[in-house]
PDB file of C-alpha atoms in Angstrom:
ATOM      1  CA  UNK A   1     -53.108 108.919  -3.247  1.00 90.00           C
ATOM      2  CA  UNK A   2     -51.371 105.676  -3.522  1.00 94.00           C
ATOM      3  CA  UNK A   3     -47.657 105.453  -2.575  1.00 97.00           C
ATOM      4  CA  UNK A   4     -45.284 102.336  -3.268  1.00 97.00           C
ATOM      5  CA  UNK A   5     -41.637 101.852  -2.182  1.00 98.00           C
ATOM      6  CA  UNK A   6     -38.927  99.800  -2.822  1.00 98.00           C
ATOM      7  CA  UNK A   7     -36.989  97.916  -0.391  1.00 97.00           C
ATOM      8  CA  UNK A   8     -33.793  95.882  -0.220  1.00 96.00           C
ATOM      9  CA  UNK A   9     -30.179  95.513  -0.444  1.00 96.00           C
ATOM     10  CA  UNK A  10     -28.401  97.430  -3.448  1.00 95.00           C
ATOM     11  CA  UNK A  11     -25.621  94.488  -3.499  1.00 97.00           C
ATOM     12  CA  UNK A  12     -26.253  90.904  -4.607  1.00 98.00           C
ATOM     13  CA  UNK A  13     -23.391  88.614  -5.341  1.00 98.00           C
ATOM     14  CA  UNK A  14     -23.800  86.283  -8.586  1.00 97.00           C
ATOM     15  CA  UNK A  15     -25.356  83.479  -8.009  1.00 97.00           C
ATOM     16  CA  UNK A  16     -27.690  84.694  -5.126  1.00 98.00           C
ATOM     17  CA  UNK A  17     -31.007  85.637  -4.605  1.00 98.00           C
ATOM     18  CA  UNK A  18     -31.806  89.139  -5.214  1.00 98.00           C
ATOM     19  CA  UNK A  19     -35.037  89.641  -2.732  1.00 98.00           C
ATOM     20  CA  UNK A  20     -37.338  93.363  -2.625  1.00 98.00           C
ATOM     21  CA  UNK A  21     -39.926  94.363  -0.901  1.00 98.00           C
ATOM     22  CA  UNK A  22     -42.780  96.935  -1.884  1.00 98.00           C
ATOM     23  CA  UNK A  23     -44.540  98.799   0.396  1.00 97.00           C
ATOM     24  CA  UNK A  24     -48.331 100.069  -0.310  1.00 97.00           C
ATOM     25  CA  UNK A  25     -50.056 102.834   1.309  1.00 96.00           C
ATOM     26  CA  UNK A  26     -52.592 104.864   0.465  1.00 93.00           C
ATOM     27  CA  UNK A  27     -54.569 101.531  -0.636  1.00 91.00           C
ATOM     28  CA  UNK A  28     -55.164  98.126  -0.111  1.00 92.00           C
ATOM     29  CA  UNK A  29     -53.705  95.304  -1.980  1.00 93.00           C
ATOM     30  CA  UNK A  30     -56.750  93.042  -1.419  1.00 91.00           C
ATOM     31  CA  UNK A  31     -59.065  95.827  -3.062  1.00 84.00           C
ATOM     32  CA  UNK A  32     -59.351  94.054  -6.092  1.00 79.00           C
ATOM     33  CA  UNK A  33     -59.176  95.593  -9.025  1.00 88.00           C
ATOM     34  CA  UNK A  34     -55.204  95.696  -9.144  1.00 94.00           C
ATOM     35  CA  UNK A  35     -52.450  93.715 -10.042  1.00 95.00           C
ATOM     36  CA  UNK A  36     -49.112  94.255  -8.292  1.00 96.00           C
ATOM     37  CA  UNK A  37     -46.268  94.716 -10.351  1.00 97.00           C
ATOM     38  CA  UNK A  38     -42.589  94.537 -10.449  1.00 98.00           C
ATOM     39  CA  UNK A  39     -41.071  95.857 -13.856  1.00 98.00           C
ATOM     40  CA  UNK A  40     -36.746  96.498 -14.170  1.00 98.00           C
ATOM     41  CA  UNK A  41     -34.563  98.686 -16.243  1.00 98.00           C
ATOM     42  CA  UNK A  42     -31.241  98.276 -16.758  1.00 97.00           C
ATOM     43  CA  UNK A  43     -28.429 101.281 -16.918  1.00 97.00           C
ATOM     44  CA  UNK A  44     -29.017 102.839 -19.617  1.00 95.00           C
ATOM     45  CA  UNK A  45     -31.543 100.784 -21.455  1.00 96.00           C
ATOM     46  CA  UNK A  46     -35.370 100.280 -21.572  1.00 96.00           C
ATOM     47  CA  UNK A  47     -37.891  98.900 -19.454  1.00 97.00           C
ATOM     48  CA  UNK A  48     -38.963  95.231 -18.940  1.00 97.00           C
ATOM     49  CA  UNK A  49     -41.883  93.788 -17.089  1.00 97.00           C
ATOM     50  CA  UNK A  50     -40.733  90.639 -14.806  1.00 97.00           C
ATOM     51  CA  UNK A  51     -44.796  89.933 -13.395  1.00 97.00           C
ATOM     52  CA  UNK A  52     -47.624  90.569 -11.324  1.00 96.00           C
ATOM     53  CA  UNK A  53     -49.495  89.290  -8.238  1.00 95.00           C
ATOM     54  CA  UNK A  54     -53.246  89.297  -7.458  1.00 94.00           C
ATOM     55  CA  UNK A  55     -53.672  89.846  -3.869  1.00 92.00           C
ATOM     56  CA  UNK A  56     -55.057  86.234  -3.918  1.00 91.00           C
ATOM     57  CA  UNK A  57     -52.044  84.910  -4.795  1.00 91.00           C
ATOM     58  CA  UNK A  58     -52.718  84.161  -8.565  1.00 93.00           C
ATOM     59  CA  UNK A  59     -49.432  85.252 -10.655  1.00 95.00           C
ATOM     60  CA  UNK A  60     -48.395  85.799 -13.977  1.00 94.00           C
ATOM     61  CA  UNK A  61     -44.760  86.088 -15.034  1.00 96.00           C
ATOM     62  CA  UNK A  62     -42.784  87.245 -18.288  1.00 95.00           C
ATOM     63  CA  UNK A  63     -41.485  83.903 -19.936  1.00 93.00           C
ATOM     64  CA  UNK A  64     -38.321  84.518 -19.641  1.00 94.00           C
ATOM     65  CA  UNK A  65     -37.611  84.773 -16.295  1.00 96.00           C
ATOM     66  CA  UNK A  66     -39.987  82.377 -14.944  1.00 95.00           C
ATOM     67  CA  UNK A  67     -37.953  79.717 -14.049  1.00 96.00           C
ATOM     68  CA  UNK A  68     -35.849  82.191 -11.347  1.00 97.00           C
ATOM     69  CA  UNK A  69     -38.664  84.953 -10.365  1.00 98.00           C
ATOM     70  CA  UNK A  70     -41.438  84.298  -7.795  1.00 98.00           C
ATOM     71  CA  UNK A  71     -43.440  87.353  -6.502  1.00 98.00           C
ATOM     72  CA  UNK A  72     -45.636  86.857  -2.901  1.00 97.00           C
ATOM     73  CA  UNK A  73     -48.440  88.756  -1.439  1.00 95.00           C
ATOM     74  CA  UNK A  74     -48.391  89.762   2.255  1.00 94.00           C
ATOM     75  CA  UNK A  75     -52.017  91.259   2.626  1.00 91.00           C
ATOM     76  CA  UNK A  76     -51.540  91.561   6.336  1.00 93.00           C
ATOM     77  CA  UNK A  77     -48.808  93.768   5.754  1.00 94.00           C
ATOM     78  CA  UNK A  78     -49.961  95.173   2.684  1.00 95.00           C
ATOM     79  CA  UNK A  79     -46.588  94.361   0.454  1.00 96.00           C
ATOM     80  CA  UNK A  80     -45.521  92.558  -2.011  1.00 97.00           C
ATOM     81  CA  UNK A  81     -42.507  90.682  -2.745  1.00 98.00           C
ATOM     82  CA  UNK A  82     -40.028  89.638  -5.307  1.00 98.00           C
ATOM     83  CA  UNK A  83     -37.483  86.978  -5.255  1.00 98.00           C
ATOM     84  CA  UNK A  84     -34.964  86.644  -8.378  1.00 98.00           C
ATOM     85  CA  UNK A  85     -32.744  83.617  -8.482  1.00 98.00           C
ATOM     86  CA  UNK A  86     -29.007  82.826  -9.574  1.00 97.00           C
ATOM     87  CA  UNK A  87     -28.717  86.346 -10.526  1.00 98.00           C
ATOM     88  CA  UNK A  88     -26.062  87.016 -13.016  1.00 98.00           C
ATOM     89  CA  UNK A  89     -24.490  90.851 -13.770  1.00 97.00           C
ATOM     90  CA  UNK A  90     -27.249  91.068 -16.124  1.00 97.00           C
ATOM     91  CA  UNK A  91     -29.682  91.153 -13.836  1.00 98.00           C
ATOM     92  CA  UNK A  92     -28.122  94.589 -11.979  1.00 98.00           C
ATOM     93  CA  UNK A  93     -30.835  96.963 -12.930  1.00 98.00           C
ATOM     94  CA  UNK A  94     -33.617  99.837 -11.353  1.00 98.00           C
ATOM     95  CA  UNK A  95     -36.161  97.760 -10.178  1.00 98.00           C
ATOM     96  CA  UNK A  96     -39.985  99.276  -9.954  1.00 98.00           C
ATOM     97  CA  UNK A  97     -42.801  98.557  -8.264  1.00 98.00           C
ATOM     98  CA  UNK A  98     -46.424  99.448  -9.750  1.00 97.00           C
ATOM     99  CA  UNK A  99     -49.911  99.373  -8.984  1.00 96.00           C
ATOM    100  CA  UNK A 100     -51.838  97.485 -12.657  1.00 93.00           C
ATOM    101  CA  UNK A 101     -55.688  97.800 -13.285  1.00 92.00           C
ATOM    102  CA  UNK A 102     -56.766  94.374 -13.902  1.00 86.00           C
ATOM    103  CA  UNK A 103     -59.055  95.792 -16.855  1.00 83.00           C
ATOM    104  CA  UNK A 104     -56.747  97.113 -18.983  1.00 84.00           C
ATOM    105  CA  UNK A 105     -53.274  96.444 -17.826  1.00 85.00           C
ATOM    106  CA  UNK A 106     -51.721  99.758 -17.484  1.00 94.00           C
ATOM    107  CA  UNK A 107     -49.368 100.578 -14.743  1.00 96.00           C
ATOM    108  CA  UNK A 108     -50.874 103.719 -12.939  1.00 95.00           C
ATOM    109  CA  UNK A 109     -48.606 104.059 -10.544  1.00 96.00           C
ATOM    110  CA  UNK A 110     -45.167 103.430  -9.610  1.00 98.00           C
ATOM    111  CA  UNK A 111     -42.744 103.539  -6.964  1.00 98.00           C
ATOM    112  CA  UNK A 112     -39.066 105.379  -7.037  1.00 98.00           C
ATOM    113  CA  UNK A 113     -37.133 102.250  -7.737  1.00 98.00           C
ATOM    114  CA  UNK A 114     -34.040 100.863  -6.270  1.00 98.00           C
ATOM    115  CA  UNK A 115     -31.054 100.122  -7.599  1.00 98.00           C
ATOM    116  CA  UNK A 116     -29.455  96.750  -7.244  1.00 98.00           C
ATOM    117  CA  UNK A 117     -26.383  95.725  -8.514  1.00 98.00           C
ATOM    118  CA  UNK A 118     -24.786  92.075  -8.926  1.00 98.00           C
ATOM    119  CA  UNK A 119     -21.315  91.587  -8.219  1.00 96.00           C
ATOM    120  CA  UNK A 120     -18.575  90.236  -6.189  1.00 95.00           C
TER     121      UNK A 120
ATOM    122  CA  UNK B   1     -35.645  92.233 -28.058  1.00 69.00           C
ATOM    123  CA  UNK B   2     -38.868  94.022 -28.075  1.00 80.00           C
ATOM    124  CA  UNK B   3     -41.605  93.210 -30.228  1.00 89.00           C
ATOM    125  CA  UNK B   4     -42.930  96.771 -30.350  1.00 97.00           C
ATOM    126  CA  UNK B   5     -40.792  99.268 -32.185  1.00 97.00           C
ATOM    127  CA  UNK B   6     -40.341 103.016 -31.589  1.00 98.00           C
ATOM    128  CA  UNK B   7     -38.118 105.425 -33.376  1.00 98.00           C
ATOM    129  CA  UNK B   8     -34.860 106.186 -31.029  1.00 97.00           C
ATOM    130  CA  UNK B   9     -35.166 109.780 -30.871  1.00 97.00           C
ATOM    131  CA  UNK B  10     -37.135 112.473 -32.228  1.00 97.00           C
ATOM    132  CA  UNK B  11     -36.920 116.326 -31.741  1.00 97.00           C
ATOM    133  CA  UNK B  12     -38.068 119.395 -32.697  1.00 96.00           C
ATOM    134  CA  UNK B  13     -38.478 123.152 -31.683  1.00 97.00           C
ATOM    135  CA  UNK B  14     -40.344 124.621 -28.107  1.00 97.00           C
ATOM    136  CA  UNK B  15     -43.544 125.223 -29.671  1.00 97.00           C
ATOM    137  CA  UNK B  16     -43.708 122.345 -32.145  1.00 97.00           C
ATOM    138  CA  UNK B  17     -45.541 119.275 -32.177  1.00 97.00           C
ATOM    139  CA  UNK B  18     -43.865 115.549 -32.653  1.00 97.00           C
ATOM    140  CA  UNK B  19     -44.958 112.622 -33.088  1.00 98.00           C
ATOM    141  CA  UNK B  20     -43.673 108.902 -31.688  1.00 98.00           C
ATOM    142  CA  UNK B  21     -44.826 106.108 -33.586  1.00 98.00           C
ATOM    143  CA  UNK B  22     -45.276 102.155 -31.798  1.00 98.00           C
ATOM    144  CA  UNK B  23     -45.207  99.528 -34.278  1.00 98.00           C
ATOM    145  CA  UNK B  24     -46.440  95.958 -33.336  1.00 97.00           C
ATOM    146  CA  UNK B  25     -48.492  93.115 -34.280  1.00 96.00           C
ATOM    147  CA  UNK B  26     -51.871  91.843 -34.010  1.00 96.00           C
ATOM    148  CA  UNK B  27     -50.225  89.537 -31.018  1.00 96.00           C
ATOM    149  CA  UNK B  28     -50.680  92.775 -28.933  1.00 96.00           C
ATOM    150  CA  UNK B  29     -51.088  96.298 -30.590  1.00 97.00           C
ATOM    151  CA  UNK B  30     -53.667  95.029 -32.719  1.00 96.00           C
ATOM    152  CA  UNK B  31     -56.191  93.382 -29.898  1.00 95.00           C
ATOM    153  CA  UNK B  32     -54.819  94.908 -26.998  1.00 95.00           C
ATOM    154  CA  UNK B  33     -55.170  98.323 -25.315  1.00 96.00           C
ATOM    155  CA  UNK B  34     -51.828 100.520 -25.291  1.00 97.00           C
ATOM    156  CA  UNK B  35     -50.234 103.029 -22.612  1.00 98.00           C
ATOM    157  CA  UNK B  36     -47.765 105.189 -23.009  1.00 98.00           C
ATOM    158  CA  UNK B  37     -45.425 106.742 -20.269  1.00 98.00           C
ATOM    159  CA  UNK B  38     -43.169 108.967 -19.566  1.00 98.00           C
ATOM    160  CA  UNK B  39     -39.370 109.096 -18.136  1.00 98.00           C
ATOM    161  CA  UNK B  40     -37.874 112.066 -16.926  1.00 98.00           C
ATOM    162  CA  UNK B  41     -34.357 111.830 -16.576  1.00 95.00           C
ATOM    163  CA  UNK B  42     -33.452 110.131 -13.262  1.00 95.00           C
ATOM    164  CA  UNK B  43     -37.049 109.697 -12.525  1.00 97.00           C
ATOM    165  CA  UNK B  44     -39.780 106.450 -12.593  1.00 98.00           C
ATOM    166  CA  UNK B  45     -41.606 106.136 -15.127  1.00 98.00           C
ATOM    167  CA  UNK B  46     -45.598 108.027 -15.271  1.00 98.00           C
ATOM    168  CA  UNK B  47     -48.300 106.834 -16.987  1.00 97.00           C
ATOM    169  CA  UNK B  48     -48.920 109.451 -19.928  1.00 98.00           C
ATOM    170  CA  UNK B  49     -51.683 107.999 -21.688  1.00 98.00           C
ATOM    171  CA  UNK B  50     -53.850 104.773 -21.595  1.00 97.00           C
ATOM    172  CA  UNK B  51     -56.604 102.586 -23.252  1.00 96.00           C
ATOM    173  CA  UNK B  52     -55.142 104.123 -26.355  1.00 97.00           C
ATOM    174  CA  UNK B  53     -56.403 107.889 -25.860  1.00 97.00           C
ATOM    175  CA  UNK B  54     -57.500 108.609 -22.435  1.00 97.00           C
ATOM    176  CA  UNK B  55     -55.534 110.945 -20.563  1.00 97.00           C
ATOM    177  CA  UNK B  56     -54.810 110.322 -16.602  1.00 95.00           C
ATOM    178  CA  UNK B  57     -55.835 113.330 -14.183  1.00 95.00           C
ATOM    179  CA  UNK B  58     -53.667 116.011 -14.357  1.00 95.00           C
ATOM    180  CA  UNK B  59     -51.710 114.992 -17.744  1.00 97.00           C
ATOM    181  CA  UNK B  60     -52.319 118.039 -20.174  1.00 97.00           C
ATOM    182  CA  UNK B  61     -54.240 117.468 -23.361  1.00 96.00           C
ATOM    183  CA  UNK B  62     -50.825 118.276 -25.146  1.00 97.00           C
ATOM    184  CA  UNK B  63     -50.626 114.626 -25.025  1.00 98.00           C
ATOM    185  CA  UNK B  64     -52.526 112.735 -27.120  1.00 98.00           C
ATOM    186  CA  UNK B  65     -52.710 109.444 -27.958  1.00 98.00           C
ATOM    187  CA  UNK B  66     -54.235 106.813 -31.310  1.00 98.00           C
ATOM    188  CA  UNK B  67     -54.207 103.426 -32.349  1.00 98.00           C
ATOM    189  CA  UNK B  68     -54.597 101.881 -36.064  1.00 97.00           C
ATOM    190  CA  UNK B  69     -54.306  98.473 -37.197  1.00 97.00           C
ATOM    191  CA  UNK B  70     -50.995  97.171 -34.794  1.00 97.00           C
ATOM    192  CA  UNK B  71     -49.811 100.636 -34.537  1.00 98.00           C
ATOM    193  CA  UNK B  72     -49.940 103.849 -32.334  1.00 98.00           C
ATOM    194  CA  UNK B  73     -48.625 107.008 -32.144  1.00 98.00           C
ATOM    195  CA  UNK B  74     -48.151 109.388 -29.268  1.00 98.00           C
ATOM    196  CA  UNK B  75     -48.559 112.943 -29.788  1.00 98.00           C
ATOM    197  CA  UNK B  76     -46.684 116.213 -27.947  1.00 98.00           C
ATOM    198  CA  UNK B  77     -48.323 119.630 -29.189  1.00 97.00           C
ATOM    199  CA  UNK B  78     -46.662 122.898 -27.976  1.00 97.00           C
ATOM    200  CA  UNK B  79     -43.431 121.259 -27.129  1.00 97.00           C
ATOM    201  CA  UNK B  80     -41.615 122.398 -24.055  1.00 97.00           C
ATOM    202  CA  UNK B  81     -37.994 122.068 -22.392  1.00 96.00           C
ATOM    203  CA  UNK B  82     -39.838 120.143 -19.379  1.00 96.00           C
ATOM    204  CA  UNK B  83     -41.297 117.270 -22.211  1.00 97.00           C
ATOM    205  CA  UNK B  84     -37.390 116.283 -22.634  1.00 97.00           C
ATOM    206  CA  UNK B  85     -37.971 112.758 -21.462  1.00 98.00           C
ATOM    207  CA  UNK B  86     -37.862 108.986 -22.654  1.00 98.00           C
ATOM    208  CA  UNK B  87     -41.223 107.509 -23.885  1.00 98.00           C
ATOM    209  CA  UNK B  88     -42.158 104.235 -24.187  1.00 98.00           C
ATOM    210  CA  UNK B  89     -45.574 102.549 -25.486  1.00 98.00           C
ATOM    211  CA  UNK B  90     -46.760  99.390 -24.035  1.00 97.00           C
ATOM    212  CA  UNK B  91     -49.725  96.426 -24.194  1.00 96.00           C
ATOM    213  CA  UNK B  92     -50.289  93.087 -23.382  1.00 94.00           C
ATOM    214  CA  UNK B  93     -48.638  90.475 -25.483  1.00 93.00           C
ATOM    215  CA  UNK B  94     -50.572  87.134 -26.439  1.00 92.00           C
ATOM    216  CA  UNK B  95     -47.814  85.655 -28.071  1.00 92.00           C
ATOM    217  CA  UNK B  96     -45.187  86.257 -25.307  1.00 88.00           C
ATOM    218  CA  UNK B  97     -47.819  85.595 -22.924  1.00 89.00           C
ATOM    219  CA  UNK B  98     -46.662  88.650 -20.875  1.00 91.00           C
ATOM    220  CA  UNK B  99     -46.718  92.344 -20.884  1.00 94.00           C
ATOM    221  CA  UNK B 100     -44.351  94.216 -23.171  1.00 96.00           C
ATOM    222  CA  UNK B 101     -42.809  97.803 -23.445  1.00 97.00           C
ATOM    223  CA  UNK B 102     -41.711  99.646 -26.366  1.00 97.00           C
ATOM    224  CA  UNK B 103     -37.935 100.429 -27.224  1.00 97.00           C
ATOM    225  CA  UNK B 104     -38.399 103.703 -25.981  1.00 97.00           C
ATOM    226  CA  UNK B 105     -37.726 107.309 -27.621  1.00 98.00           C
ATOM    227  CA  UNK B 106     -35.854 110.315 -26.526  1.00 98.00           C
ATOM    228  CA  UNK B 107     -37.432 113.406 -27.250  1.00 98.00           C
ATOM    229  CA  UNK B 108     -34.993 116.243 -27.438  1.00 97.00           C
ATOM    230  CA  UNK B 109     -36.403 119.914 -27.320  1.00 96.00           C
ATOM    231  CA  UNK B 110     -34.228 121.790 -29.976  1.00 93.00           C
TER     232      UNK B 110
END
């Protein structure tokens, strides 16, 4: 049974870098036939997808928030990473973690989330 | 702004069956698989249904799920107080070159 968890600080100041870790166990990232996700929700609204990572390296991001979001593989440690740049207040949001079959692009499974908020 | 629409809320009786519809285009609902998931309150998300109608271990065939044209529906038969939830559909997006989620739906149990 695959288990992913969040990781980070819950407090970014604007204009920072808002950095999170996810943890994988229960399967490897270089297994191949998953993408590694990181999706967000703000309070109270719905869900958006920020991108994935193949464990090669190879990833994809949503369009508009490319020009601030990277996402890194650490196969030796079996996590993932996401870094978020100049973060504004409307970037405070739950952010996810999820394992995505490369076929068909569903998320199948997701970690608790983690909170993090932007402000001074 | 999404590009795939659900209703806000729907509701109904324990017992009864609703129905939560995900409109789109053929950008993505119309040549592109669609999941749907579920969101208890204070919870992550769980994948409900996927590849339009296939059901994940363990998910009870209560759920149901179809796709026509750039639209799908979701399905809850023999509605129960634990189904309160949000839903949301979801697909790959050509257009937006990305993946995109539904506007969600609240399902209230009467």
């Amino acid at each position: 049974q695959v288990q992913l968890q969040e990781s980070g600080p819950g407090l970014v100041k604007p204009s920072q870098t808002l950095s999170l870790t996810c943890t994988v166990s229960g399967d490897s990232i270089t297994g191949g036939d998953f993408y590694w996700s990181w999706i967000r929700q703000p309070p109270g609204k719905g869900l958006e997808w920020i991108g994935y990572i193949y464990y090669s390296g190879n990833a994809y991001y949503n369009p508009s928030l490319k020009s601030r979001v990277a996402i890194s593989v650490d196969p030796s440690k079996n996590h993932f990473s996401l870094n978020l740049t100049s973060v504004t207040a409307a970037d405070t949001a739950v952010y996810y973690c999820a394992r995505t079959t490369v076929t068909t692009a569903k998320f199948d499974s997701w970690g608790q989330g983690t909170l993090v908020t932007v402000s001074s | 702004q999404s590009v795939l629409t659900q209703p806000p809320s729907v509701s109904a009786a324990p017992g009864q069956k609703v129905t939560i519809s995900c409109s789109g285009s053929s950008y993505n609902i119309g040549n592109n698989y669609v999941s749907w998931y579920q969101q208890l309150p204070g919870t992550a998300p769980k994948l409900l249904i996927y590849d339009n109608n296939k059901r994940p271990s363990g998910i009870p065939d209560r759920f149901s799920g179809s796709k026509s044209g750039t639209s799908a529906t979701l399905g809850i038969t023999g509605l129960q107080t634990g189904d309160e939830a949000d839903y949301y559909c979801g697909t790959w997006d050509s257009s937006q070159r990305g993946y995109v989620f539904g506007t969600g739906t609240k399902v209230t149990v009467l």
